């Protein structure tokens, strides 16, 4: 069965950095596009970043462009989110999600890792 | 950016009743619309993709309809486990851009 397990969250000061990881299993990882989606405390869902199956293309929400970088290591079945210049408004539960092929939707989600930006 | 507006914000119904949730897009998204269910402390779960297709393992009481700018999620007869928050989502494959609605909370009356 498909499993996505995020890690790397924690408390960081404004302006700091953090790297999130998402370990995937149960499917042929190197064949699927992947995403990061976040949810602020008590708020709705916000798509953050996308990476193509082979890493050849990446896309970001305007709110994180220039500060966050998505990457993947297909030999480790892992996708990453490097977050720099963090702000209080980046505080959220960050989910890793698998892209549903042939559509523009997310068919499997991890349980999320919590990032808190606070001094 | 395409904005998705969900209504109502909160829907109060009883088990056994029919639920109708709405999602309106600020411009046409064709049929590239999905619905997700999220329960407290859990990740979202894909219910409906491409406007009207049930995802794997989703009960037949869930159905989606619509195209262009107006979409509906219908739950034909509410079960106790259906009370949750529901989000619609649209996406464009190229360039990759995705947005969610603000959510509809379905609560027990």
Tab-separated table of C-alpha atoms in Angstrom:
chain	number	residue	atom	x	y	z
A	1	UNK	CA	0.000	0.000	0.000
A	2	UNK	CA	1.096	3.563	-0.635
A	3	UNK	CA	2.817	5.212	2.316
A	4	UNK	CA	4.186	8.725	2.617
A	5	UNK	CA	6.026	9.625	5.820
A	6	UNK	CA	7.114	13.206	6.418
A	7	UNK	CA	9.821	14.286	8.850
A	8	UNK	CA	12.021	17.259	9.649
A	9	UNK	CA	9.515	19.655	11.150
A	10	UNK	CA	10.207	21.644	14.288
A	11	UNK	CA	10.448	25.083	15.826
A	12	UNK	CA	12.620	27.645	14.045
A	13	UNK	CA	13.181	31.359	14.453
A	14	UNK	CA	12.044	33.857	11.808
A	15	UNK	CA	14.655	34.038	9.072
A	16	UNK	CA	15.812	30.494	9.782
A	17	UNK	CA	15.891	27.386	7.616
A	18	UNK	CA	14.515	23.869	7.767
A	19	UNK	CA	14.555	20.868	5.445
A	20	UNK	CA	11.564	18.552	5.285
A	21	UNK	CA	11.725	14.996	3.966
A	22	UNK	CA	9.033	12.650	2.700
A	23	UNK	CA	9.846	8.954	2.408
A	24	UNK	CA	7.639	7.088	-0.053
A	25	UNK	CA	6.865	3.399	-0.377
A	26	UNK	CA	4.311	1.091	-1.958
A	27	UNK	CA	4.540	2.508	-5.467
A	28	UNK	CA	7.094	3.122	-8.208
A	29	UNK	CA	8.304	6.457	-6.861
A	30	UNK	CA	10.372	7.464	-9.891
A	31	UNK	CA	7.266	7.354	-12.101
A	32	UNK	CA	5.163	9.898	-10.225
A	33	UNK	CA	5.089	13.639	-9.752
A	34	UNK	CA	5.019	14.799	-6.142
A	35	UNK	CA	3.787	17.825	-4.180
A	36	UNK	CA	3.982	19.618	-0.875
A	37	UNK	CA	0.756	21.086	0.545
A	38	UNK	CA	0.457	22.966	3.831
A	39	UNK	CA	-2.273	23.823	6.317
A	40	UNK	CA	-1.929	26.652	8.796
A	41	UNK	CA	-3.375	26.185	12.298
A	42	UNK	CA	-7.160	26.163	11.991
A	43	UNK	CA	-6.931	27.106	8.318
A	44	UNK	CA	-7.517	25.586	4.900
A	45	UNK	CA	-5.188	23.845	2.489
A	46	UNK	CA	-2.542	25.634	0.417
A	47	UNK	CA	-0.526	24.005	-2.346
A	48	UNK	CA	3.180	24.817	-1.918
A	49	UNK	CA	5.343	23.068	-4.517
A	50	UNK	CA	5.452	20.471	-7.301
A	51	UNK	CA	8.218	18.365	-8.784
A	52	UNK	CA	8.053	16.236	-11.914
A	53	UNK	CA	8.794	12.510	-11.621
A	54	UNK	CA	12.323	12.925	-12.971
A	55	UNK	CA	13.014	16.260	-11.285
A	56	UNK	CA	13.052	18.045	-14.647
A	57	UNK	CA	10.452	20.630	-13.672
A	58	UNK	CA	9.493	22.352	-10.456
A	59	UNK	CA	6.773	24.840	-9.647
A	60	UNK	CA	5.982	26.932	-6.547
A	61	UNK	CA	3.200	28.954	-5.007
A	62	UNK	CA	3.867	32.686	-5.167
A	63	UNK	CA	3.922	32.810	-1.350
A	64	UNK	CA	7.087	30.668	-1.189
A	65	UNK	CA	8.783	31.359	-4.534
A	66	UNK	CA	12.439	32.279	-4.078
A	67	UNK	CA	12.510	30.956	-0.496
A	68	UNK	CA	11.570	27.261	-0.794
A	69	UNK	CA	13.158	24.601	-3.001
A	70	UNK	CA	11.667	21.206	-3.784
A	71	UNK	CA	13.914	18.320	-4.801
A	72	UNK	CA	13.869	14.541	-4.932
A	73	UNK	CA	16.223	11.574	-4.752
A	74	UNK	CA	14.699	8.714	-6.705
A	75	UNK	CA	17.382	6.325	-5.437
A	76	UNK	CA	16.079	6.938	-1.903
A	77	UNK	CA	12.356	7.245	-2.770
A	78	UNK	CA	12.361	10.606	-1.014
A	79	UNK	CA	11.169	14.119	-1.809
A	80	UNK	CA	12.474	17.154	0.062
A	81	UNK	CA	11.432	20.712	0.796
A	82	UNK	CA	14.218	23.127	1.688
A	83	UNK	CA	12.698	26.145	3.422
A	84	UNK	CA	14.783	29.303	3.849
A	85	UNK	CA	14.008	32.798	5.147
A	86	UNK	CA	11.105	31.411	7.138
A	87	UNK	CA	8.336	33.723	8.301
A	88	UNK	CA	5.658	33.433	10.965
A	89	UNK	CA	3.076	32.885	8.235
A	90	UNK	CA	4.903	29.727	7.137
A	91	UNK	CA	3.790	28.072	10.388
A	92	UNK	CA	1.759	25.065	9.265
A	93	UNK	CA	1.401	21.334	9.008
A	94	UNK	CA	3.250	20.347	5.835
A	95	UNK	CA	1.910	17.399	3.870
A	96	UNK	CA	3.626	15.441	1.149
A	97	UNK	CA	1.186	14.283	-1.547
A	98	UNK	CA	1.394	12.003	-4.543
A	99	UNK	CA	0.097	13.256	-7.872
A	100	UNK	CA	-2.686	11.291	-9.501
A	101	UNK	CA	-1.444	10.567	-13.029
A	102	UNK	CA	-3.492	11.995	-15.847
A	103	UNK	CA	-5.184	14.535	-13.597
A	104	UNK	CA	-4.185	17.516	-11.522
A	105	UNK	CA	-5.136	16.099	-8.141
A	106	UNK	CA	-3.531	14.436	-5.129
A	107	UNK	CA	-4.459	10.807	-4.529
A	108	UNK	CA	-2.327	9.936	-1.477
A	109	UNK	CA	-1.193	12.088	1.427
A	110	UNK	CA	1.184	11.662	4.320
A	111	UNK	CA	0.233	12.534	7.895
A	112	UNK	CA	2.216	15.763	7.836
A	113	UNK	CA	5.063	17.343	9.761
A	114	UNK	CA	4.572	20.491	11.830
A	115	UNK	CA	6.670	23.590	11.227
A	116	UNK	CA	6.460	26.422	13.755
A	117	UNK	CA	8.201	29.713	13.033
A	118	UNK	CA	8.474	31.700	16.225
A	119	UNK	CA	10.977	33.711	18.209
B	1	UNK	CA	-4.932	32.786	-10.167
B	2	UNK	CA	-8.183	30.837	-10.178
B	3	UNK	CA	-10.186	31.330	-6.989
B	4	UNK	CA	-12.526	28.615	-5.721
B	5	UNK	CA	-15.458	29.662	-3.539
B	6	UNK	CA	-17.272	27.008	-1.531
B	7	UNK	CA	-20.751	27.307	-0.079
B	8	UNK	CA	-22.116	27.096	2.449
B	9	UNK	CA	-19.301	27.588	4.943
B	10	UNK	CA	-21.122	25.323	7.394
B	11	UNK	CA	-23.866	22.812	6.688
B	12	UNK	CA	-25.868	21.309	9.562
B	13	UNK	CA	-27.683	18.095	8.745
B	14	UNK	CA	-28.771	14.849	10.369
B	15	UNK	CA	-27.648	11.296	9.530
B	16	UNK	CA	-29.723	9.906	6.679
B	17	UNK	CA	-30.235	13.307	5.055
B	18	UNK	CA	-28.868	14.372	1.684
B	19	UNK	CA	-25.968	16.832	1.592
B	20	UNK	CA	-25.259	19.171	-1.303
B	21	UNK	CA	-21.999	21.145	-1.280
B	22	UNK	CA	-21.102	23.742	-3.879
B	23	UNK	CA	-17.819	24.956	-5.380
B	24	UNK	CA	-17.623	27.842	-7.836
B	25	UNK	CA	-14.499	28.756	-9.829
B	26	UNK	CA	-13.599	32.311	-10.826
B	27	UNK	CA	-12.972	31.077	-14.375
B	28	UNK	CA	-13.483	27.813	-16.212
B	29	UNK	CA	-11.495	24.820	-14.961
B	30	UNK	CA	-13.133	22.449	-17.436
B	31	UNK	CA	-13.544	19.218	-15.448
B	32	UNK	CA	-10.242	19.523	-13.543
B	33	UNK	CA	-11.860	19.629	-10.126
B	34	UNK	CA	-11.471	17.335	-7.128
B	35	UNK	CA	-13.140	16.963	-3.735
B	36	UNK	CA	-11.392	15.962	-0.505
B	37	UNK	CA	-12.666	15.010	2.928
B	38	UNK	CA	-10.701	15.927	6.047
B	39	UNK	CA	-11.492	14.741	9.554
B	40	UNK	CA	-9.908	16.291	12.661
B	41	UNK	CA	-6.289	15.231	13.113
B	42	UNK	CA	-6.203	13.446	9.765
B	43	UNK	CA	-4.794	14.161	6.337
B	44	UNK	CA	-7.192	14.989	3.510
B	45	UNK	CA	-8.587	12.055	1.547
B	46	UNK	CA	-9.381	12.214	-2.162
B	47	UNK	CA	-13.081	11.522	-2.785
B	48	UNK	CA	-13.781	12.692	-6.339
B	49	UNK	CA	-11.396	13.522	-9.182
B	50	UNK	CA	-12.011	15.098	-12.566
B	51	UNK	CA	-15.347	16.432	-11.287
B	52	UNK	CA	-17.317	13.189	-11.259
B	53	UNK	CA	-15.059	10.143	-10.775
B	54	UNK	CA	-14.983	8.420	-7.404
B	55	UNK	CA	-11.521	7.637	-6.082
B	56	UNK	CA	-10.545	4.123	-5.077
B	57	UNK	CA	-12.554	2.804	-2.145
B	58	UNK	CA	-14.982	5.734	-1.942
B	59	UNK	CA	-18.592	4.674	-1.243
B	60	UNK	CA	-21.228	5.155	-3.914
B	61	UNK	CA	-23.179	7.616	-1.735
B	62	UNK	CA	-20.575	10.230	-2.735
B	63	UNK	CA	-21.031	11.753	-6.176
B	64	UNK	CA	-19.674	14.769	-8.000
B	65	UNK	CA	-21.058	16.781	-10.881
B	66	UNK	CA	-20.444	19.944	-12.857
B	67	UNK	CA	-18.056	21.432	-15.346
B	68	UNK	CA	-16.696	24.832	-16.241
B	69	UNK	CA	-17.235	27.014	-13.174
B	70	UNK	CA	-19.943	25.302	-11.102
B	71	UNK	CA	-19.492	22.020	-9.268
B	72	UNK	CA	-21.426	20.012	-6.696
B	73	UNK	CA	-20.537	17.261	-4.242
B	74	UNK	CA	-23.565	15.246	-3.176
B	75	UNK	CA	-23.725	12.766	-0.320
B	76	UNK	CA	-26.954	10.872	-0.885
B	77	UNK	CA	-27.603	9.666	2.671
B	78	UNK	CA	-25.299	10.867	5.424
B	79	UNK	CA	-23.524	8.343	7.609
B	80	UNK	CA	-22.097	9.369	11.015
B	81	UNK	CA	-18.547	9.124	9.631
B	82	UNK	CA	-19.287	11.672	6.866
B	83	UNK	CA	-19.297	14.657	9.207
B	84	UNK	CA	-16.058	16.430	8.359
B	85	UNK	CA	-14.632	19.339	6.378
B	86	UNK	CA	-14.781	19.120	2.579
B	87	UNK	CA	-12.483	20.949	0.191
B	88	UNK	CA	-12.643	21.394	-3.547
B	89	UNK	CA	-9.410	21.763	-5.547
B	90	UNK	CA	-8.501	22.646	-9.091
B	91	UNK	CA	-5.267	22.210	-10.924
B	92	UNK	CA	-3.580	22.961	-14.181
B	93	UNK	CA	-0.997	20.491	-15.409
B	94	UNK	CA	1.001	23.069	-17.324
B	95	UNK	CA	2.219	25.240	-15.850
B	96	UNK	CA	1.563	23.364	-12.619
B	97	UNK	CA	-0.683	25.517	-10.432
B	98	UNK	CA	-3.199	24.324	-7.878
B	99	UNK	CA	-5.739	26.022	-5.627
B	100	UNK	CA	-8.179	24.891	-2.946
B	101	UNK	CA	-11.502	26.258	-1.837
B	102	UNK	CA	-11.808	27.504	1.733
B	103	UNK	CA	-13.762	24.425	2.827
B	104	UNK	CA	-17.285	23.492	3.929
B	105	UNK	CA	-17.760	22.106	7.413
B	106	UNK	CA	-20.465	19.430	7.483
B	107	UNK	CA	-21.708	19.152	11.054
B	108	UNK	CA	-24.298	17.072	12.850
B	109	UNK	CA	-27.561	18.900	13.467
